[in-house]
PDB file of C-alpha atoms and ligand atoms in Angstrom:
ATOM      1  CA  MET A 153     -11.280  -6.092  21.348  1.00  0.00           C
ATOM      2  CA  SER A 154      -9.385  -2.636  22.012  1.00  0.00           C
ATOM      3  CA  ASP A 155      -6.744  -2.004  19.375  1.00  0.00           C
ATOM      4  CA  ASP A 156      -3.902  -0.280  20.044  1.00  0.00           C
ATOM      5  CA  VAL A 157      -3.216  -1.055  23.609  1.00  0.00           C
ATOM      6  CA  ASP A 158      -0.645  -1.408  26.180  1.00  0.00           C
ATOM      7  CA  VAL A 159       1.993   0.244  24.040  1.00  0.00           C
ATOM      8  CA  PRO A 160       3.369   2.744  25.571  1.00  0.00           C
ATOM      9  CA  GLU A 161       3.808   5.961  23.630  1.00  0.00           C
ATOM     10  CA  SER A 162       7.296   6.098  25.473  1.00  0.00           C
ATOM     11  CA  HIS A 163       8.255   2.969  23.708  1.00  0.00           C
ATOM     12  CA  PRO A 164      11.566   3.655  22.282  1.00  0.00           C
ATOM     13  CA  ARG A 165       9.966   0.960  19.198  1.00  0.00           C
ATOM     14  CA  TYR A 166       6.290   2.117  19.966  1.00  0.00           C
ATOM     15  CA  GLU A 167       5.437   2.041  16.092  1.00  0.00           C
ATOM     16  CA  SER A 168       6.792  -1.140  14.891  1.00  0.00           C
ATOM     17  CA  LEU A 169       4.971  -2.478  18.285  1.00  0.00           C
ATOM     18  CA  LEU A 170       2.085  -1.124  17.266  1.00  0.00           C
ATOM     19  CA  THR A 171       2.537  -1.495  14.121  1.00  0.00           C
ATOM     20  CA  ARG A 172       2.312  -5.499  14.525  1.00  0.00           C
ATOM     21  CA  HIS A 173      -0.472  -5.490  17.361  1.00  0.00           C
ATOM     22  CA  ARG A 174      -2.241  -4.116  14.310  1.00  0.00           C
ATOM     23  CA  ILE A 175      -1.590  -6.895  12.719  1.00  0.00           C
ATOM     24  CA  GLU A 176      -1.681  -9.324  15.000  1.00  0.00           C
ATOM     25  CA  ALA A 177      -5.697  -7.853  15.378  1.00  0.00           C
ATOM     26  CA  GLY A 178      -6.308  -8.162  12.005  1.00  0.00           C
ATOM     27  CA  VAL A 179      -5.430 -11.663  12.436  1.00  0.00           C
ATOM     28  CA  ASP A 180      -7.774 -12.216  14.968  1.00  0.00           C
ATOM     29  CA  ARG A 181     -10.510  -9.879  12.883  1.00  0.00           C
ATOM     30  CA  GLY A 182     -10.518 -12.015   9.486  1.00  0.00           C
ATOM     31  CA  ILE A 183      -9.264  -9.908   7.360  1.00  0.00           C
ATOM     32  CA  THR A 184      -5.291 -10.292   7.223  1.00  0.00           C
ATOM     33  CA  SER A 185      -4.018 -13.741   6.712  1.00  0.00           C
ATOM     34  CA  ARG A 186      -1.454 -15.366   8.563  1.00  0.00           C
ATOM     35  CA  GLN A 187       0.501 -15.042   5.757  1.00  0.00           C
ATOM     36  CA  GLY A 188       0.528 -11.238   5.928  1.00  0.00           C
ATOM     37  CA  LEU A 189       2.666 -11.449   9.204  1.00  0.00           C
ATOM     38  CA  ILE A 190       5.895 -13.191   7.530  1.00  0.00           C
ATOM     39  CA  ALA A 191       5.360 -10.702   5.393  1.00  0.00           C
ATOM     40  CA  GLN A 192       5.569  -7.757   8.130  1.00  0.00           C
ATOM     41  CA  GLY A 193       8.283  -9.717  10.000  1.00  0.00           C
ATOM     42  CA  ARG A 194      10.030  -8.849   6.573  1.00  0.00           C
ATOM     43  CA  GLY A 195       8.991  -5.671   6.427  1.00  0.00           C
ATOM     44  CA  GLU A 196      10.224  -4.312   9.692  1.00  0.00           C
ATOM     45  CA  ALA A 197      13.381  -5.068   9.219  1.00  0.00           C
ATOM     46  CA  TYR A 198      13.809  -3.800   6.397  1.00  0.00           C
ATOM     47  CA  ASP A 199      12.103  -0.464   8.180  1.00  0.00           C
ATOM     48  CA  TYR A 200      14.824  -1.402  11.491  1.00  0.00           C
ATOM     49  CA  LEU A 201      17.500  -1.178   8.751  1.00  0.00           C
ATOM     50  CA  LEU A 202      16.003   2.198   6.965  1.00  0.00           C
ATOM     51  CA  GLY A 203      16.139   3.659  10.394  1.00  0.00           C
ATOM     52  CA  GLU A 204      12.096   3.652  10.941  1.00  0.00           C
ATOM     53  CA  ARG A 205      12.088   7.176   8.754  1.00  0.00           C
ATOM     54  CA  THR A 206      10.916   8.151   5.529  1.00  0.00           C
ATOM     55  CA  ILE A 207      14.088   9.420   3.667  1.00  0.00           C
ATOM     56  CA  ASP A 208      13.703  12.039   1.338  1.00  0.00           C
ATOM     57  CA  SER A 209      13.456   9.496  -2.130  1.00  0.00           C
ATOM     58  CA  ALA A 210      10.301   7.940  -0.464  1.00  0.00           C
ATOM     59  CA  ASP A 211       8.936  11.424   0.591  1.00  0.00           C
ATOM     60  CA  ARG A 212       9.468  12.145  -3.246  1.00  0.00           C
ATOM     61  CA  ALA A 213       7.718   9.301  -4.577  1.00  0.00           C
ATOM     62  CA  ALA A 214       5.142   9.631  -1.939  1.00  0.00           C
ATOM     63  CA  ARG A 215       4.764  13.264  -3.828  1.00  0.00           C
ATOM     64  CA  ALA A 216       4.904  10.985  -7.776  1.00  0.00           C
ATOM     65  CA  ALA A 217       2.578   9.180  -6.511  1.00  0.00           C
ATOM     66  CA  ALA A 218      -0.241  11.450  -4.847  1.00  0.00           C
ATOM     67  CA  ALA A 219       0.575  13.732  -8.262  1.00  0.00           C
ATOM     68  CA  TYR A 220      -0.301  10.320 -11.040  1.00  0.00           C
ATOM     69  CA  LEU A 221      -3.421   9.804  -8.486  1.00  0.00           C
ATOM     70  CA  LEU A 222      -4.470  13.021  -8.605  1.00  0.00           C
ATOM     71  CA  SER A 223      -4.126  13.007 -12.909  1.00  0.00           C
ATOM     72  CA  ALA A 224      -5.376   9.921 -13.072  1.00  0.00           C
ATOM     73  CA  ASP A 225      -8.151   9.140 -15.190  1.00  0.00           C
ATOM     74  CA  HIS A 226      -9.527   6.757 -12.802  1.00  0.00           C
ATOM     75  CA  ALA A 227      -6.948   6.303 -10.266  1.00  0.00           C
ATOM     76  CA  VAL A 228      -7.974   3.200  -7.746  1.00  0.00           C
ATOM     77  CA  VAL A 229      -6.453   2.239  -3.995  1.00  0.00           C
ATOM     78  CA  SER A 230      -6.129  -1.196  -3.686  1.00  0.00           C
ATOM     79  CA  VAL A 231      -6.810  -3.132  -0.823  1.00  0.00           C
ATOM     80  CA  ASN A 232      -5.477  -6.263   1.328  1.00  0.00           C
ATOM     81  CA  GLY A 233      -5.555  -7.666   4.431  1.00  0.00           C
ATOM     82  CA  ASN A 234      -1.990  -5.430   6.011  1.00  0.00           C
ATOM     83  CA  ALA A 235      -2.547  -2.625   4.460  1.00  0.00           C
ATOM     84  CA  ALA A 236      -6.369  -2.791   6.317  1.00  0.00           C
ATOM     85  CA  ALA A 237      -5.257  -3.615   9.390  1.00  0.00           C
ATOM     86  CA  LEU A 238      -2.510  -1.644   9.197  1.00  0.00           C
ATOM     87  CA  VAL A 239      -3.827   1.736   7.596  1.00  0.00           C
ATOM     88  CA  PRO A 240      -7.351   1.781   7.253  1.00  0.00           C
ATOM     89  CA  GLY A 241      -9.208   5.343   7.795  1.00  0.00           C
ATOM     90  CA  GLU A 242      -5.703   6.618   6.325  1.00  0.00           C
ATOM     91  CA  LEU A 243      -5.926   4.778   3.303  1.00  0.00           C
ATOM     92  CA  VAL A 244      -9.880   6.117   3.069  1.00  0.00           C
ATOM     93  CA  GLU A 245      -8.955   9.342   3.691  1.00  0.00           C
ATOM     94  CA  LEU A 246      -6.126   9.242   0.835  1.00  0.00           C
ATOM     95  CA  SER A 247      -9.134   8.044  -2.165  1.00  0.00           C
ATOM     96  CA  GLU A 248     -11.250  10.973  -0.014  1.00  0.00           C
ATOM     97  CA  ALA A 249      -8.140  13.017  -1.351  1.00  0.00           C
ATOM     98  CA  THR A 250      -7.243  12.216  -4.653  1.00  0.00           C
ATOM     99  CA  GLY A 251     -10.283  10.698  -5.761  1.00  0.00           C
ATOM    100  CA  ALA A 252      -9.133   7.747  -6.709  1.00  0.00           C
ATOM    101  CA  ASP A 253     -11.379   3.957  -5.657  1.00  0.00           C
ATOM    102  CA  LEU A 254     -10.811   1.919  -3.256  1.00  0.00           C
ATOM    103  CA  GLU A 255     -10.851  -2.026  -4.144  1.00  0.00           C
ATOM    104  CA  VAL A 256     -10.334  -4.791  -2.297  1.00  0.00           C
ATOM    105  CA  ASN A 257      -7.644  -7.212  -3.769  1.00  0.00           C
ATOM    106  CA  LEU A 258      -6.044 -10.343  -2.170  1.00  0.00           C
ATOM    107  CA  PHE A 259      -3.916 -12.577  -2.823  1.00  0.00           C
ATOM    108  CA  ASN A 260      -5.385 -15.587  -0.810  1.00  0.00           C
ATOM    109  CA  ARG A 261      -8.540 -14.176  -1.949  1.00  0.00           C
ATOM    110  CA  THR A 262     -11.405 -15.380  -0.105  1.00  0.00           C
ATOM    111  CA  GLU A 263     -15.333 -14.088  -0.324  1.00  0.00           C
ATOM    112  CA  GLU A 264     -15.379 -13.929   3.919  1.00  0.00           C
ATOM    113  CA  ARG A 265     -12.714 -11.737   4.049  1.00  0.00           C
ATOM    114  CA  ILE A 266     -13.251  -9.414   1.121  1.00  0.00           C
ATOM    115  CA  GLU A 267     -16.556  -8.704   2.845  1.00  0.00           C
ATOM    116  CA  ARG A 268     -15.115  -8.637   6.459  1.00  0.00           C
ATOM    117  CA  ILE A 269     -12.099  -5.633   5.231  1.00  0.00           C
ATOM    118  CA  ALA A 270     -14.379  -3.856   2.552  1.00  0.00           C
ATOM    119  CA  ASP A 271     -17.315  -3.741   6.328  1.00  0.00           C
ATOM    120  CA  TYR A 272     -13.843  -2.234   7.915  1.00  0.00           C
ATOM    121  CA  LEU A 273     -13.095  -0.012   5.555  1.00  0.00           C
ATOM    122  CA  ARG A 274     -16.748   1.120   5.886  1.00  0.00           C
ATOM    123  CA  GLU A 275     -16.429   1.464   9.593  1.00  0.00           C
ATOM    124  CA  HIS A 276     -13.493   3.963   9.073  1.00  0.00           C
ATOM    125  CA  GLY A 277     -15.273   5.672   6.711  1.00  0.00           C
ATOM    126  CA  ALA A 278     -15.166   4.077   3.339  1.00  0.00           C
ATOM    127  CA  SER A 279     -18.507   5.237   1.150  1.00  0.00           C
ATOM    128  CA  GLU A 280     -18.008   2.667  -1.651  1.00  0.00           C
ATOM    129  CA  VAL A 281     -15.470  -0.348  -1.820  1.00  0.00           C
ATOM    130  CA  LYS A 282     -15.685  -2.504  -5.316  1.00  0.00           C
ATOM    131  CA  GLY A 283     -13.920  -5.841  -5.248  1.00  0.00           C
ATOM    132  CA  LEU A 284     -16.293  -8.208  -4.366  1.00  0.00           C
ATOM    133  CA  THR A 285     -17.815  -7.895  -7.960  1.00  0.00           C
ATOM    134  CA  ALA A 286     -14.398  -9.983  -9.676  1.00  0.00           C
ATOM    135  CA  ASP A 287     -15.802  -9.635 -12.651  1.00  0.00           C
ATOM    136  CA  GLY A 288     -12.171  -8.604 -14.698  1.00  0.00           C
ATOM    137  CA  ARG A 289      -9.345 -10.357 -14.499  1.00  0.00           C
ATOM    138  CA  ILE A 290      -5.487  -9.724 -14.833  1.00  0.00           C
ATOM    139  CA  PRO A 291      -3.878 -11.317 -18.048  1.00  0.00           C
ATOM    140  CA  GLY A 292      -1.616 -14.376 -16.992  1.00  0.00           C
ATOM    141  CA  LEU A 293      -2.186 -15.199 -13.628  1.00  0.00           C
ATOM    142  CA  ASP A 294      -3.797 -18.125 -12.575  1.00  0.00           C
ATOM    143  CA  HIS A 295      -7.736 -17.687 -12.120  1.00  0.00           C
ATOM    144  CA  GLU A 296      -7.967 -16.639  -8.370  1.00  0.00           C
ATOM    145  CA  ARG A 297      -5.154 -14.047  -8.368  1.00  0.00           C
ATOM    146  CA  ALA A 298      -6.370 -12.258 -11.880  1.00  0.00           C
ATOM    147  CA  LYS A 299      -9.419 -10.786 -10.381  1.00  0.00           C
ATOM    148  CA  VAL A 300     -10.652  -7.572  -9.857  1.00  0.00           C
ATOM    149  CA  ASP A 301     -13.231  -5.313 -10.819  1.00  0.00           C
ATOM    150  CA  ALA A 302     -14.019  -4.817 -14.201  1.00  0.00           C
ATOM    151  CA  ASP A 303     -14.416  -0.904 -13.307  1.00  0.00           C
ATOM    152  CA  GLY A 304     -12.227  -0.914 -10.953  1.00  0.00           C
ATOM    153  CA  ILE A 305      -8.868  -2.178 -11.623  1.00  0.00           C
ATOM    154  CA  GLY A 306      -9.563  -3.324 -14.497  1.00  0.00           C
ATOM    155  CA  ASP A 307     -10.650  -0.210 -15.893  1.00  0.00           C
ATOM    156  CA  ALA A 308      -7.520   1.902 -14.056  1.00  0.00           C
ATOM    157  CA  ASP A 309      -4.663   3.530 -16.022  1.00  0.00           C
ATOM    158  CA  VAL A 310      -2.923   4.391 -12.184  1.00  0.00           C
ATOM    159  CA  VAL A 311      -3.561   1.947  -9.228  1.00  0.00           C
ATOM    160  CA  LEU A 312      -1.575   2.458  -6.058  1.00  0.00           C
ATOM    161  CA  VAL A 313      -0.967  -1.422  -4.812  1.00  0.00           C
ATOM    162  CA  PRO A 314       0.687  -1.023  -1.205  1.00  0.00           C
ATOM    163  CA  LEU A 315       2.378  -4.210  -0.467  1.00  0.00           C
ATOM    164  CA  GLU A 316       1.894  -6.030  -3.871  1.00  0.00           C
ATOM    165  CA  ASP A 317       3.124  -9.631  -4.748  1.00  0.00           C
ATOM    166  CA  GLY A 318       6.191 -10.008  -7.416  1.00  0.00           C
ATOM    167  CA  ASP A 319       3.473 -11.376 -10.017  1.00  0.00           C
ATOM    168  CA  ARG A 320       0.351  -8.980 -10.150  1.00  0.00           C
ATOM    169  CA  ALA A 321       2.681  -6.201 -10.111  1.00  0.00           C
ATOM    170  CA  GLU A 322       4.302  -7.394 -12.985  1.00  0.00           C
ATOM    171  CA  ALA A 323       1.004  -9.064 -14.204  1.00  0.00           C
ATOM    172  CA  LEU A 324      -0.472  -5.404 -14.323  1.00  0.00           C
ATOM    173  CA  GLY A 325       2.289  -3.631 -15.639  1.00  0.00           C
ATOM    174  CA  GLU A 326       1.979  -5.665 -18.891  1.00  0.00           C
ATOM    175  CA  MET A 327      -1.519  -4.439 -18.651  1.00  0.00           C
ATOM    176  CA  GLY A 328      -0.213  -0.360 -19.453  1.00  0.00           C
ATOM    177  CA  THR A 329      -1.577   0.348 -16.166  1.00  0.00           C
ATOM    178  CA  THR A 330       0.526   2.705 -13.630  1.00  0.00           C
ATOM    179  CA  GLU A 331       1.579   1.452 -11.193  1.00  0.00           C
ATOM    180  CA  LEU A 332       2.449   3.023  -7.372  1.00  0.00           C
ATOM    181  CA  VAL A 333       4.106   0.156  -5.119  1.00  0.00           C
ATOM    182  CA  VAL A 334       4.432   0.858  -1.563  1.00  0.00           C
ATOM    183  CA  ASP A 335       7.460  -1.618  -0.187  1.00  0.00           C
ATOM    184  CA  LEU A 336       9.700  -1.827   2.549  1.00  0.00           C
ATOM    185  CA  ASN A 337      12.509  -3.745   0.058  1.00  0.00           C
ATOM    186  CA  PRO A 338      13.610  -1.751  -2.661  1.00  0.00           C
ATOM    187  CA  LEU A 339      15.084  -5.140  -4.146  1.00  0.00           C
ATOM    188  CA  SER A 340      11.229  -6.947  -4.256  1.00  0.00           C
ATOM    189  CA  ARG A 341       9.794  -7.067  -7.670  1.00  0.00           C
ATOM    190  CA  SER A 342       6.659  -5.102  -7.381  1.00  0.00           C
ATOM    191  CA  ALA A 343       9.337  -2.497  -6.028  1.00  0.00           C
ATOM    192  CA  GLN A 344      11.411  -2.756  -9.102  1.00  0.00           C
ATOM    193  CA  VAL A 345       8.247  -3.071 -11.791  1.00  0.00           C
ATOM    194  CA  ALA A 346       6.407  -0.301 -10.138  1.00  0.00           C
ATOM    195  CA  THR A 347       6.346   2.992 -12.498  1.00  0.00           C
ATOM    196  CA  VAL A 348       6.801   4.822  -8.416  1.00  0.00           C
ATOM    197  CA  PRO A 349       8.234   2.946  -5.627  1.00  0.00           C
ATOM    198  CA  ILE A 350       7.054   4.391  -2.462  1.00  0.00           C
ATOM    199  CA  VAL A 351      10.013   3.141   0.233  1.00  0.00           C
ATOM    200  CA  ASP A 352       8.665   2.871   3.094  1.00  0.00           C
ATOM    201  CA  ASN A 353       6.088   1.389   5.845  1.00  0.00           C
ATOM    202  CA  ILE A 354       2.645   1.890   4.552  1.00  0.00           C
ATOM    203  CA  ILE A 355       1.737   3.885   8.489  1.00  0.00           C
ATOM    204  CA  ARG A 356       4.035   6.573   7.326  1.00  0.00           C
ATOM    205  CA  ALA A 357       3.724   6.465   3.220  1.00  0.00           C
ATOM    206  CA  ILE A 358      -0.550   6.953   2.820  1.00  0.00           C
ATOM    207  CA  PRO A 359      -0.284   9.663   5.584  1.00  0.00           C
ATOM    208  CA  THR A 360       3.188  10.913   3.646  1.00  0.00           C
ATOM    209  CA  ALA A 361       1.687  11.200   0.160  1.00  0.00           C
ATOM    210  CA  THR A 362      -2.443  12.400   1.590  1.00  0.00           C
ATOM    211  CA  ASP A 363      -0.499  15.530   2.269  1.00  0.00           C
ATOM    212  CA  HIS A 364       1.100  16.185  -0.987  1.00  0.00           C
ATOM    213  CA  ALA A 365      -2.320  15.270  -2.341  1.00  0.00           C
ATOM    214  CA  ARG A 366      -3.939  18.175  -0.351  1.00  0.00           C
ATOM    215  CA  ASP A 367      -1.031  20.429  -1.534  1.00  0.00           C
ATOM    216  CA  LEU A 368      -0.673  19.747  -5.200  1.00  0.00           C
ATOM    217  CA  ARG A 369      -4.994  19.661  -5.735  1.00  0.00           C
ATOM    218  CA  GLY A 370      -5.738  21.777  -8.612  1.00  0.00           C
ATOM    219  CA  ASP A 371      -2.595  21.942  -9.260  1.00  0.00           C
ATOM    220  CA  PRO A 372      -1.453  20.201 -12.815  1.00  0.00           C
ATOM    221  CA  ASP A 373       1.879  21.916 -13.520  1.00  0.00           C
ATOM    222  CA  ALA A 374       2.269  21.153  -9.822  1.00  0.00           C
ATOM    223  CA  GLN A 375       1.477  17.771 -10.568  1.00  0.00           C
ATOM    224  CA  ARG A 376       3.346  17.093 -13.690  1.00  0.00           C
ATOM    225  CA  ALA A 377       6.469  19.014 -11.816  1.00  0.00           C
ATOM    226  CA  ALA A 378       6.255  16.357  -8.383  1.00  0.00           C
ATOM    227  CA  ILE A 379       5.981  13.790 -11.654  1.00  0.00           C
ATOM    228  CA  GLU A 380       9.101  14.798 -13.440  1.00  0.00           C
ATOM    229  CA  ALA A 381      11.508  15.233 -10.573  1.00  0.00           C
ATOM    230  CA  PHE A 382      10.824  12.016  -9.882  1.00  0.00           C
ATOM    231  CA  ASP A 383      13.542   9.198 -10.936  1.00  0.00           C
ATOM    232  CA  ALA A 384      12.755   5.393 -10.193  1.00  0.00           C
ATOM    233  CA  GLU A 385      15.775   4.181 -10.527  1.00  0.00           C
ATOM    234  CA  ALA A 386      17.361   6.601  -8.058  1.00  0.00           C
ATOM    235  CA  ALA A 387      15.108   6.408  -5.480  1.00  0.00           C
ATOM    236  CA  LEU A 388      15.760   2.801  -5.407  1.00  0.00           C
ATOM    237  CA  THR A 389      19.607   3.042  -5.112  1.00  0.00           C
ATOM    238  CA  ASP A 390      18.983   5.722  -3.025  1.00  0.00           C
ATOM    239  CA  ALA A 391      17.384   3.348  -0.875  1.00  0.00           C
ATOM    240  CA  GLU A 392      19.822   1.018  -1.249  1.00  0.00           C
ATOM    241  CA  ALA A 393      22.019   3.017  -0.067  1.00  0.00           C
ATOM    242  CA  ALA A 394      20.588   4.014   2.779  1.00  0.00           C
ATOM    243  CA  ILE A 395      20.076  -0.591   4.595  1.00  0.00           C
ATOM    244  CA  ARG A 396      23.527  -0.676   3.407  1.00  0.00           C
ATOM    245  CA  GLY A 397      24.866   3.105   4.522  1.00  0.00           C
ATOM    246  CA  GLY A 398      22.462   4.645   6.907  1.00  0.00           C
ATOM    247  CA  VAL A 399      22.292   7.206   4.843  1.00  0.00           C
TER     248      VAL A 399
HETATM  249  P1  ATP B 432       8.331 -10.190  -4.422  1.00  0.00           P
HETATM  250  O1  ATP B 432       9.856 -10.880  -4.942  1.00  0.00           O
HETATM  251  O2  ATP B 432       7.209 -11.452  -5.606  1.00  0.00           O
HETATM  252  O3  ATP B 432       7.646  -9.052  -4.512  1.00  0.00           O
HETATM  253  P2  ATP B 432       8.149 -10.408  -1.607  1.00  0.00           P
HETATM  254  O4  ATP B 432       9.528 -11.024  -0.784  1.00  0.00           O
HETATM  255  O5  ATP B 432       7.679  -8.775  -2.111  1.00  0.00           O
HETATM  256  O6  ATP B 432       8.658 -11.249  -2.931  1.00  0.00           O
HETATM  257  P3  ATP B 432       5.640 -10.498  -0.623  1.00  0.00           P
HETATM  258  O7  ATP B 432       5.744 -11.591   0.922  1.00  0.00           O
HETATM  259  O8  ATP B 432       4.864 -10.964  -1.212  1.00  0.00           O
HETATM  260  O9  ATP B 432       6.937 -11.118  -1.040  1.00  0.00           O
HETATM  261  O10 ATP B 432       5.997  -8.978  -0.066  1.00  0.00           O
HETATM  262  C1  ATP B 432       5.732  -8.387   1.216  1.00  0.00           C
HETATM  263  C2  ATP B 432       6.797  -7.065   0.736  1.00  0.00           C
HETATM  264  O11 ATP B 432       5.949  -6.594   1.350  1.00  0.00           O
HETATM  265  C3  ATP B 432       8.200  -7.112   1.841  1.00  0.00           C
HETATM  266  O12 ATP B 432       8.998  -7.385   1.034  1.00  0.00           O
HETATM  267  C4  ATP B 432       8.000  -6.191   2.414  1.00  0.00           C
HETATM  268  O13 ATP B 432       8.756  -5.493   2.792  1.00  0.00           O
HETATM  269  C5  ATP B 432       6.761  -5.308   2.233  1.00  0.00           C
HETATM  270  N1  ATP B 432       6.513  -4.945   3.697  1.00  0.00           N
HETATM  271  C6  ATP B 432       6.161  -5.709   4.731  1.00  0.00           C
HETATM  272  N2  ATP B 432       4.801  -5.080   6.024  1.00  0.00           N
HETATM  273  C7  ATP B 432       5.087  -3.947   5.770  1.00  0.00           C
HETATM  274  C8  ATP B 432       5.104  -2.068   5.617  1.00  0.00           C
HETATM  275  N3  ATP B 432       4.561  -2.158   6.761  1.00  0.00           N
HETATM  276  N4  ATP B 432       5.009  -1.440   4.934  1.00  0.00           N
HETATM  277  C9  ATP B 432       5.909  -1.496   3.402  1.00  0.00           C
HETATM  278  N5  ATP B 432       6.144  -2.557   3.174  1.00  0.00           N
HETATM  279  C10 ATP B 432       5.682  -3.901   3.583  1.00  0.00           C
HETATM  280 MG1   MG B 433       6.549  -8.297  -3.278  1.00  0.00          MG
END
């Protein structure tokens, strides 16, 4: 099956249609769950309200996230079925630009789907993909949802969790892990508990973070400045204001 078919670039909602198509294709390929379709619909509604653009505070968040990934002792980019369907190559690029590991981590975990996502990431250039060992646990979650790699998310000081569910985002935060979240809903628990909530569509947020990472790489002072310049609460308030008033 070919990707990105039948959507003329001139279409006013090109990006949104392309995104939907990629999620559908992800379901067909067995990498995205059916619940993932619903999550996408939710995200799309917020993106529409935000004007389908990266607001300034989201750009600052992506820069702070890049700085955290670069300055971490051990950074991991967590990949679920929606993230893999939407931005596989972009996630690989971000992990290469920051030195972060890639780990597949699913809400509805099946070995088969994890394998498929890992294969899909490798097709897009990933050299190593974690998530298959599942020999670590996040405390406070039920068995299947708690599983992580002990030498991956289990050992990380910084984790980027795009589109994470609220429970796991909270549990990870309680482990003391610095959480960077991509979530179009500024009111979602995931966004609320994140050290850095990036309120933007993942299809824009990941390439934006990679651009910032390339800019900040090798410059610890600039990384510190990007982290200090970011205020999570202010960013969430700003996103809400943008949704309400079209700021
Ligand atoms: P909770 O309060 O538990 O966090 P939730 O509404 O976040 O609840 P989920 O269905 O787990 O529940 O989360 C999906 C989230 O992902 C939604 O907040 C949605 O806005 C967001 N989302 C979906 N697609 C995208 C996307 N392409 N880019 C960014 N965020 C997205
Ligand atoms: Mg959520």
